[in-house]
Amino acid sequence: MPLNLGLLNSTTTNPPTPTSDHRTLGTALDLFSTSRFSPGSPLFHPDGAHVFQKLQSFLRAQYVTFGFREVITPTIYKQSLWELSGHWENYKDDMFEVTGRGAAGGIADGKKIEIGEDEKYGLKPMNCPGHCLLFKSQKRSFRDLPIRYADFSALHRNEISGALSGLTRVRRFHQDDGHIFCRPSQIGEEITKTLQFVGLVYGTFGLGPYKLVLSTRPKDQFMGTVEEWDRAEAQLTEALNKSGREWVVNEGDGAFYGPKIDIILKDSDRKEHQTATIQLDFQLPQRFGLTYQAPAPDLESKGLTTTDPELLAHSGDVIPVIIHRAILGSLERFMALLIEHYRGRWPFWLSPRQGIILVVGEDKRVTDYAEKVVNVVNRLRANDDKPRPRPLSAAHFTIDIDSSGRSIAKKLAEAKSKRYNLIFVVGPKEAAAETLMLDLTGQPHTKRVMDMLKTLPLSDPKLDNHRAVVMKARDLQGIMRLLCDKFW
């Protein structure tokens, strides 16, 4: 059942504990930086780019389950497209304008543009108009729907400079944008699947609890009929009830083009953030003239079905419904939440510093052994004069080697301060026996990992102490794969 909206403001009467600032952690962990030469556009360092790309890869892996196909769309479009979509009228102040050369002519700002005359363009602040162009590029049948597009293209929004902050308020960002073009009768099922997608993702990251907010029809300005809104809101309500999650109603706060569900996430410091969103859109398909062919079009447009052969004998155009959905929202903003949530102690599968081998002493044979271990784990051939292409399925683990002449105590302290998940120590004894001594202190879920190791058919392991696990080097790759597969 829906709850009182005031419950969402619980953190205002119970101030959260002091948070870890993602900007400070981002610098300390060498994840990202900013520059006065491009305000609001973060520069991701190699470790930050690693996390960013892992987030994208994780979502791409789930797209197979939820039926999304990834697309790539332009960064800039003519002003005339933004006028068609309504963004130029309603969003122009938040867009970046650029000028193209040698325009093909047309109408902009109510003025005729001659062929060869420069025309204004806009950097896209969102992907939906481009996805409408994709849908319209072919004739569609009711049998084709739902069509689900996903897009990681960079977006640009001209935020005022005083509001910019780290990764949470930026001008250039990437959204895990998705648009579902569906029949009116498919809305409820698609919303249910999207809520399942949200639950799967947030559960994997250990984020939550989160709440769901249903925003309903505005009192005055809205697109479509009251009947369409009532039907859509009923489908959203049914999907929310099926989700088993706590949810609230925010009366009259829907977008003018349709009702929406916002996901409110409570982080580890009990502060609430809006992240994911699911929005129904009746307006954009009409503005772009999107249609699909279906029998009994009048009933189809109302989400109704019939078995009457006379009605089914007539086919016609029907306007699809668009469901805008973002699971993580802005990847940059989501990364900021994860940085503060994990405080640098990343799950192994997401970590940019999965392991490091600390070499005892300065014996070259031990250093060579450490390098051999890294090559074996990543299935690389040492000193290969004729490298072959690696298969796309090949795993790559980020394992560094510290063979400096410092004491092992100093190396160990530095490795822990850099938040390495797995810290290996090798000396002449380990090199001779082809073993590794493993310290699991930096790995989340240490007890679960130790319990897992005890169930594996390892070669003569020593598992008495999580700070001094002894194993054969040949067993390491399998263990790392399991840690990734379990999202630990």
XYZ file of C-alpha atoms in Angstrom:
488
model
C 0.000 0.000 0.000
C 1.192 3.573 -0.647
C 2.575 5.425 2.364
C 2.554 9.034 3.453
C 4.961 11.133 1.389
C 6.252 12.781 4.573
C 8.029 9.541 5.455
C 10.517 10.332 2.717
C 11.815 13.243 4.770
C 12.817 11.133 7.748
C 16.463 12.114 7.462
C 15.660 15.782 8.074
C 14.767 15.037 11.700
C 17.565 12.504 12.127
C 20.697 14.097 10.654
C 23.003 11.507 9.090
C 26.396 10.774 10.493
C 29.215 12.740 8.848
C 29.636 11.399 5.334
C 32.757 10.451 3.474
C 33.207 13.062 0.759
C 33.611 11.384 -2.640
C 35.743 14.322 -3.798
C 38.302 13.726 -1.045
C 38.239 9.956 -1.552
C 38.408 10.392 -5.322
C 41.672 12.289 -4.959
C 43.121 9.948 -2.326
C 42.292 6.872 -4.409
C 43.428 8.494 -7.677
C 40.031 8.035 -9.345
C 39.257 11.394 -10.941
C 40.083 15.078 -11.032
C 38.566 18.270 -12.405
C 40.042 21.125 -14.410
C 39.277 24.825 -14.716
C 39.624 24.361 -18.479
C 36.440 22.257 -18.568
C 34.296 22.989 -15.496
C 31.809 20.277 -14.656
C 33.493 17.676 -16.868
C 35.385 15.154 -14.693
C 38.634 13.646 -15.906
C 38.682 9.961 -15.003
C 42.112 8.538 -14.168
C 42.880 4.907 -15.084
C 41.476 3.511 -11.809
C 38.358 5.686 -12.075
C 37.869 4.711 -15.711
C 38.159 1.059 -14.641
C 35.229 1.431 -12.213
C 33.221 3.469 -14.734
C 33.654 0.861 -17.457
C 32.854 -1.991 -15.061
C 29.527 -0.289 -14.293
C 28.790 -0.120 -18.004
C 29.849 -3.751 -18.541
C 27.665 -4.891 -15.647
C 24.603 -3.192 -17.126
C 25.374 -4.518 -20.606
C 25.439 -8.041 -19.196
C 21.948 -7.516 -17.738
C 20.545 -6.073 -20.987
C 20.438 -9.613 -22.383
C 18.057 -10.652 -19.594
C 15.809 -7.611 -19.933
C 15.702 -7.431 -23.723
C 17.582 -4.184 -24.397
C 19.668 -3.529 -27.503
C 22.377 -0.895 -27.221
C 22.474 1.920 -29.775
C 24.829 4.816 -30.525
C 23.371 8.215 -31.363
C 24.760 11.667 -32.293
C 25.997 14.151 -29.715
C 24.629 17.200 -31.561
C 21.391 17.794 -33.437
C 19.998 20.734 -35.372
C 17.892 23.276 -33.564
C 14.941 22.119 -35.657
C 15.000 18.695 -33.965
C 14.963 20.274 -30.505
C 12.045 22.454 -31.616
C 10.200 19.336 -32.749
C 10.825 17.571 -29.432
C 9.897 20.654 -27.388
C 13.285 20.943 -25.700
C 14.187 24.221 -27.427
C 11.117 25.857 -25.950
C 11.289 24.299 -22.490
C 14.978 23.467 -21.965
C 16.981 25.867 -24.129
C 18.635 27.723 -21.212
C 20.121 24.441 -19.959
C 21.550 23.428 -23.344
C 24.865 24.195 -25.001
C 24.521 25.755 -28.450
C 27.009 25.247 -31.276
C 27.014 26.451 -34.869
C 27.349 24.216 -37.900
C 28.611 25.176 -41.340
C 26.898 24.758 -44.680
C 23.405 23.972 -43.419
C 20.976 22.294 -45.794
C 18.323 24.929 -45.199
C 15.057 24.757 -43.271
C 13.216 26.743 -40.612
C 14.672 27.764 -37.226
C 13.284 30.303 -34.740
C 10.527 30.889 -37.269
C 13.030 32.084 -39.879
C 13.906 30.483 -43.192
C 17.527 29.334 -43.405
C 19.024 29.388 -46.874
C 21.087 26.473 -48.165
C 24.713 26.975 -47.147
C 23.797 29.284 -44.281
C 25.045 28.418 -40.826
C 22.451 26.839 -38.527
C 22.341 26.464 -34.775
C 22.857 23.066 -33.219
C 22.414 21.872 -29.639
C 24.492 19.391 -27.643
C 22.025 16.792 -26.464
C 20.948 16.934 -22.809
C 19.074 13.620 -23.190
C 18.757 10.730 -25.637
C 15.003 10.400 -26.193
C 14.732 12.464 -29.436
C 17.484 10.381 -31.056
C 15.754 7.170 -30.049
C 12.523 8.471 -31.592
C 14.419 8.917 -34.871
C 15.580 5.304 -34.610
C 12.044 4.039 -34.053
C 10.752 6.089 -36.990
C 13.456 4.833 -39.354
C 11.355 1.739 -40.148
C 7.710 0.755 -40.426
C 6.595 -0.966 -37.239
C 3.983 -3.617 -36.492
C 2.368 -4.467 -33.169
C 4.325 -7.726 -33.401
C 7.605 -5.751 -33.185
C 6.772 -4.177 -29.843
C 8.114 -3.709 -27.262
C 11.322 -2.254 -28.721
C 13.911 -1.453 -26.060
C 16.878 0.849 -26.778
C 19.784 1.484 -24.400
C 22.378 4.248 -24.790
C 25.487 5.345 -22.850
C 26.173 8.459 -24.954
C 27.655 11.509 -23.235
C 25.068 14.156 -22.333
C 25.631 17.860 -21.720
C 23.604 20.224 -19.546
C 24.632 23.821 -18.991
C 24.491 23.910 -15.198
C 25.429 27.206 -13.538
C 29.061 27.161 -12.423
C 28.251 27.761 -8.757
C 26.236 24.538 -8.592
C 28.986 22.266 -9.938
C 30.361 19.737 -7.451
C 32.612 16.713 -7.960
C 30.719 13.928 -9.706
C 27.280 14.770 -8.332
C 26.587 18.005 -10.226
C 28.299 18.144 -13.599
C 27.871 19.509 -17.111
C 29.019 16.412 -18.996
C 27.787 13.038 -17.841
C 26.708 9.596 -19.005
C 23.315 8.139 -18.217
C 22.345 4.495 -18.547
C 19.515 5.740 -20.693
C 16.833 3.391 -21.934
C 13.620 3.891 -23.885
C 10.933 1.280 -24.291
C 8.483 1.747 -27.177
C 5.479 -0.356 -26.298
C 1.779 -0.905 -26.846
C -0.564 0.645 -24.258
C -1.488 -2.866 -23.109
C 2.195 -3.636 -22.389
C 2.821 -0.774 -19.971
C 2.171 -2.753 -16.781
C 4.406 -5.673 -17.733
C 7.258 -3.382 -18.829
C 7.079 -1.373 -15.597
C 7.171 -4.594 -13.565
C 10.264 -5.787 -15.457
C 11.948 -2.419 -14.980
C 11.310 -2.496 -11.232
C 12.818 -6.000 -11.173
C 15.845 -4.590 -13.011
C 16.202 -1.860 -10.358
C 15.955 -4.406 -7.537
C 18.540 -6.694 -9.129
C 21.068 -3.897 -9.644
C 20.730 -2.187 -6.274
C 20.815 -5.529 -4.488
C 24.053 -6.435 -6.258
C 25.720 -3.232 -5.064
C 24.386 -3.626 -1.543
C 22.614 -0.289 -1.774
C 19.434 0.494 0.050
C 16.933 0.448 1.387
C 15.217 2.385 -1.363
C 11.692 3.667 -1.746
C 9.497 4.228 -4.768
C 7.514 7.401 -5.444
C 4.577 7.491 -7.869
C 3.993 11.001 -9.233
C 0.523 11.439 -10.702
C -1.284 13.737 -13.165
C -0.765 17.477 -12.680
C -3.947 19.428 -11.994
C -3.743 21.806 -14.927
C -1.086 21.321 -17.619
C -0.858 17.788 -18.942
C -0.801 15.983 -22.272
C -3.481 13.486 -23.273
C -6.872 12.706 -21.771
C -7.822 12.109 -18.150
C -8.899 8.607 -19.178
C -5.397 7.845 -20.542
C -3.783 9.138 -17.354
C -6.112 7.153 -15.104
C -5.392 3.978 -17.064
C -1.628 4.551 -16.979
C -1.608 5.367 -13.263
C -3.633 2.211 -12.562
C -1.017 0.136 -14.415
C 1.814 1.780 -12.494
C -0.011 1.232 -9.197
C -0.503 -2.452 -9.989
C 3.188 -2.833 -10.849
C 4.224 -1.092 -7.627
C 1.951 -3.320 -5.543
C 3.424 -6.412 -7.205
C 6.962 -5.212 -6.449
C 6.506 -5.807 -2.709
C 8.423 -2.578 -2.058
C 7.490 0.379 0.083
C 6.072 3.169 -2.099
C 4.373 6.534 -1.795
C 2.153 8.769 -3.914
C 3.206 12.299 -4.807
C -0.064 13.769 -6.044
C 0.092 16.074 -9.062
C 3.880 15.921 -9.477
C 3.977 13.890 -12.684
C 5.626 15.316 -15.781
C 3.227 17.049 -18.183
C 3.737 14.166 -20.640
C 2.970 11.297 -18.249
C 3.138 9.826 -14.721
C 6.449 8.601 -13.354
C 8.111 6.492 -10.675
C 11.227 7.837 -8.979
C 13.563 5.657 -6.922
C 14.736 7.225 -3.654
C 17.909 5.601 -2.373
C 19.109 5.780 1.211
C 22.894 5.495 1.335
C 25.146 4.100 4.055
C 24.921 7.416 5.939
C 21.092 7.319 5.753
C 20.961 10.268 3.370
C 18.365 10.023 0.588
C 19.064 10.477 -3.130
C 16.916 10.228 -6.236
C 18.720 7.918 -8.641
C 16.674 5.740 -10.969
C 13.533 6.926 -12.720
C 10.751 5.368 -14.792
C 8.570 7.783 -16.782
C 5.635 7.278 -19.115
C 5.483 9.611 -22.110
C 2.384 10.224 -24.231
C 3.684 13.434 -25.794
C 6.949 12.654 -27.568
C 5.520 9.877 -29.784
C 2.865 12.318 -30.991
C 5.335 15.141 -31.620
C 7.499 12.812 -33.732
C 4.564 11.166 -35.477
C 5.518 7.684 -34.266
C 3.093 4.906 -35.178
C 2.796 1.162 -35.522
C 0.252 -0.931 -37.376
C -2.249 -2.970 -35.372
C -5.691 -4.551 -35.871
C -8.672 -2.882 -34.168
C -6.656 0.362 -33.763
C -9.286 2.168 -31.674
C -9.254 -0.536 -29.012
C -5.477 -1.009 -29.336
C -4.866 2.656 -28.526
C -6.814 2.220 -25.288
C -4.898 -0.882 -24.278
C -7.899 -3.128 -24.900
C -8.141 -6.394 -26.816
C -10.921 -8.097 -28.753
C -11.695 -11.394 -30.455
C -14.323 -9.854 -32.731
C -13.250 -10.869 -36.273
C -14.997 -7.868 -37.796
C -12.966 -5.426 -35.677
C -9.753 -7.405 -36.162
C -10.198 -7.298 -39.945
C -9.374 -3.590 -39.947
C -5.803 -2.448 -39.214
C -4.554 1.080 -38.734
C -1.947 3.334 -37.177
C -1.578 3.442 -33.395
C 0.706 5.752 -31.407
C 3.097 3.837 -29.116
C 3.854 4.765 -25.518
C 7.438 5.582 -24.539
C 8.798 4.486 -21.180
C 11.898 6.465 -20.237
C 14.015 4.510 -17.792
C 17.378 4.943 -16.096
C 18.542 2.349 -13.573
C 21.668 4.043 -12.227
C 20.794 7.506 -13.529
C 23.940 9.518 -14.086
C 26.878 7.097 -13.948
C 29.045 9.874 -12.537
C 26.595 10.569 -9.719
C 26.154 6.860 -9.043
C 29.930 6.488 -8.854
C 30.012 9.259 -6.245
C 27.502 7.290 -4.148
C 29.539 4.106 -4.533
C 32.793 5.852 -3.611
C 31.209 7.070 -0.379
C 29.367 3.788 0.188
C 32.410 1.541 -0.171
C 34.968 4.130 1.066
C 37.566 2.617 -1.224
C 36.935 -0.977 -0.132
C 35.520 -2.073 -3.467
C 33.977 -5.465 -4.174
C 36.533 -7.560 -6.027
C 34.651 -7.546 -9.367
C 34.479 -3.730 -9.386
C 37.839 -2.941 -7.815
C 40.541 -1.149 -9.834
C 43.143 -2.654 -7.481
C 42.217 -6.296 -7.220
C 45.563 -7.573 -6.076
C 49.242 -6.833 -5.526
C 52.211 -9.146 -5.149
C 54.789 -7.988 -2.602
C 58.235 -9.371 -3.353
C 60.437 -10.164 -0.338
C 64.050 -9.151 -0.918
C 65.632 -8.272 -4.249
C 66.263 -11.701 -5.712
C 65.509 -11.477 -9.442
C 64.248 -15.050 -9.470
C 61.488 -14.080 -7.021
C 60.552 -11.048 -9.107
C 60.452 -13.234 -12.210
C 58.176 -15.642 -10.357
C 55.811 -12.797 -9.421
C 55.641 -11.718 -13.068
C 54.977 -15.315 -14.091
C 52.040 -15.486 -11.667
C 50.480 -12.342 -13.198
C 50.932 -13.743 -16.710
C 49.432 -17.095 -15.772
C 46.418 -15.534 -14.075
C 45.742 -13.344 -17.126
C 46.813 -16.071 -19.569
C 49.513 -13.919 -21.114
C 52.612 -15.277 -22.809
C 55.807 -13.741 -21.475
C 58.180 -12.195 -24.028
C 55.812 -13.038 -26.858
C 57.289 -11.760 -30.147
C 54.123 -12.650 -32.040
C 51.158 -11.685 -29.854
C 47.811 -13.143 -30.867
C 44.420 -11.456 -30.453
C 42.862 -12.176 -27.080
C 39.303 -13.543 -27.216
C 36.587 -11.188 -26.051
C 35.752 -13.630 -23.257
C 39.291 -13.460 -21.818
C 39.398 -12.328 -18.200
C 41.750 -9.576 -17.124
C 42.658 -9.092 -13.475
C 44.438 -5.971 -12.240
C 47.413 -7.300 -10.272
C 50.376 -5.054 -9.529
C 53.860 -6.047 -8.350
C 55.921 -4.226 -5.725
C 59.521 -5.345 -6.122
C 61.063 -2.248 -4.546
C 63.892 -2.622 -2.023
C 61.793 -1.444 0.925
C 60.948 -3.619 3.904
C 57.974 -5.952 3.618
C 56.311 -4.100 6.505
C 56.360 -0.814 4.570
C 55.125 -2.490 1.399
C 52.289 -4.140 3.293
C 51.250 -0.874 4.972
C 51.173 0.943 1.623
C 49.203 -1.837 -0.077
C 46.567 -1.671 2.652
C 46.379 2.135 2.465
C 45.758 1.834 -1.290
C 42.855 -0.563 -0.594
C 44.075 -3.590 -2.524
C 41.612 -6.452 -2.176
C 44.136 -9.303 -2.225
C 47.696 -8.843 -0.968
C 50.141 -11.612 -1.853
C 53.596 -12.065 -0.370
C 56.248 -14.115 -2.171
C 59.844 -14.823 -1.261
C 62.411 -17.464 -2.198
C 60.431 -20.152 -0.332
C 57.177 -19.409 -2.203
C 58.967 -19.110 -5.553
C 60.579 -22.515 -5.097
C 57.277 -24.161 -4.116
C 55.202 -22.109 -6.618
C 52.908 -20.959 -3.851
C 51.531 -17.620 -2.626
C 50.823 -16.267 0.847
C 47.583 -14.290 0.752
C 46.287 -11.592 3.117
C 42.500 -11.186 2.704
C 42.153 -8.199 5.045
C 41.253 -5.806 2.238
C 38.601 -8.037 0.664
C 34.940 -7.453 1.647
C 33.018 -10.447 3.000
C 36.217 -12.033 4.305
C 34.410 -14.800 6.188
C 32.345 -15.733 3.136
C 35.495 -15.849 1.016
C 37.253 -18.095 3.562
C 34.222 -20.392 3.692
C 34.233 -20.560 -0.114
C 37.943 -21.433 -0.204
C 37.338 -24.314 2.172
C 34.853 -25.842 -0.279
C 37.176 -25.674 -3.297
C 39.421 -28.535 -4.475
C 42.618 -26.535 -3.892
C 46.095 -28.043 -3.981
C 47.295 -28.435 -0.376
C 46.062 -25.054 0.944
C 46.529 -23.596 4.435
C 43.312 -21.858 5.490
C 43.734 -21.357 9.237
C 44.213 -17.566 9.123
C 42.684 -15.092 6.633
C 45.840 -12.968 6.935
C 48.126 -15.822 5.913
C 46.335 -18.104 3.441
C 48.773 -20.331 1.558
C 47.816 -21.624 -1.882
C 49.311 -22.857 -5.124
C 49.714 -20.203 -7.821
C 47.861 -22.385 -10.324
C 44.682 -22.138 -8.220
C 44.600 -18.328 -8.242
C 42.797 -17.658 -11.508
C 39.868 -19.918 -10.611
C 39.487 -18.185 -7.236
C 39.507 -14.741 -8.870
C 36.879 -15.792 -11.385
C 34.638 -17.030 -8.571
C 35.004 -13.736 -6.678
C 33.922 -11.865 -9.804
C 30.997 -14.201 -10.497
C 29.719 -13.842 -6.937
C 30.016 -10.010 -7.043
C 32.035 -10.042 -3.781
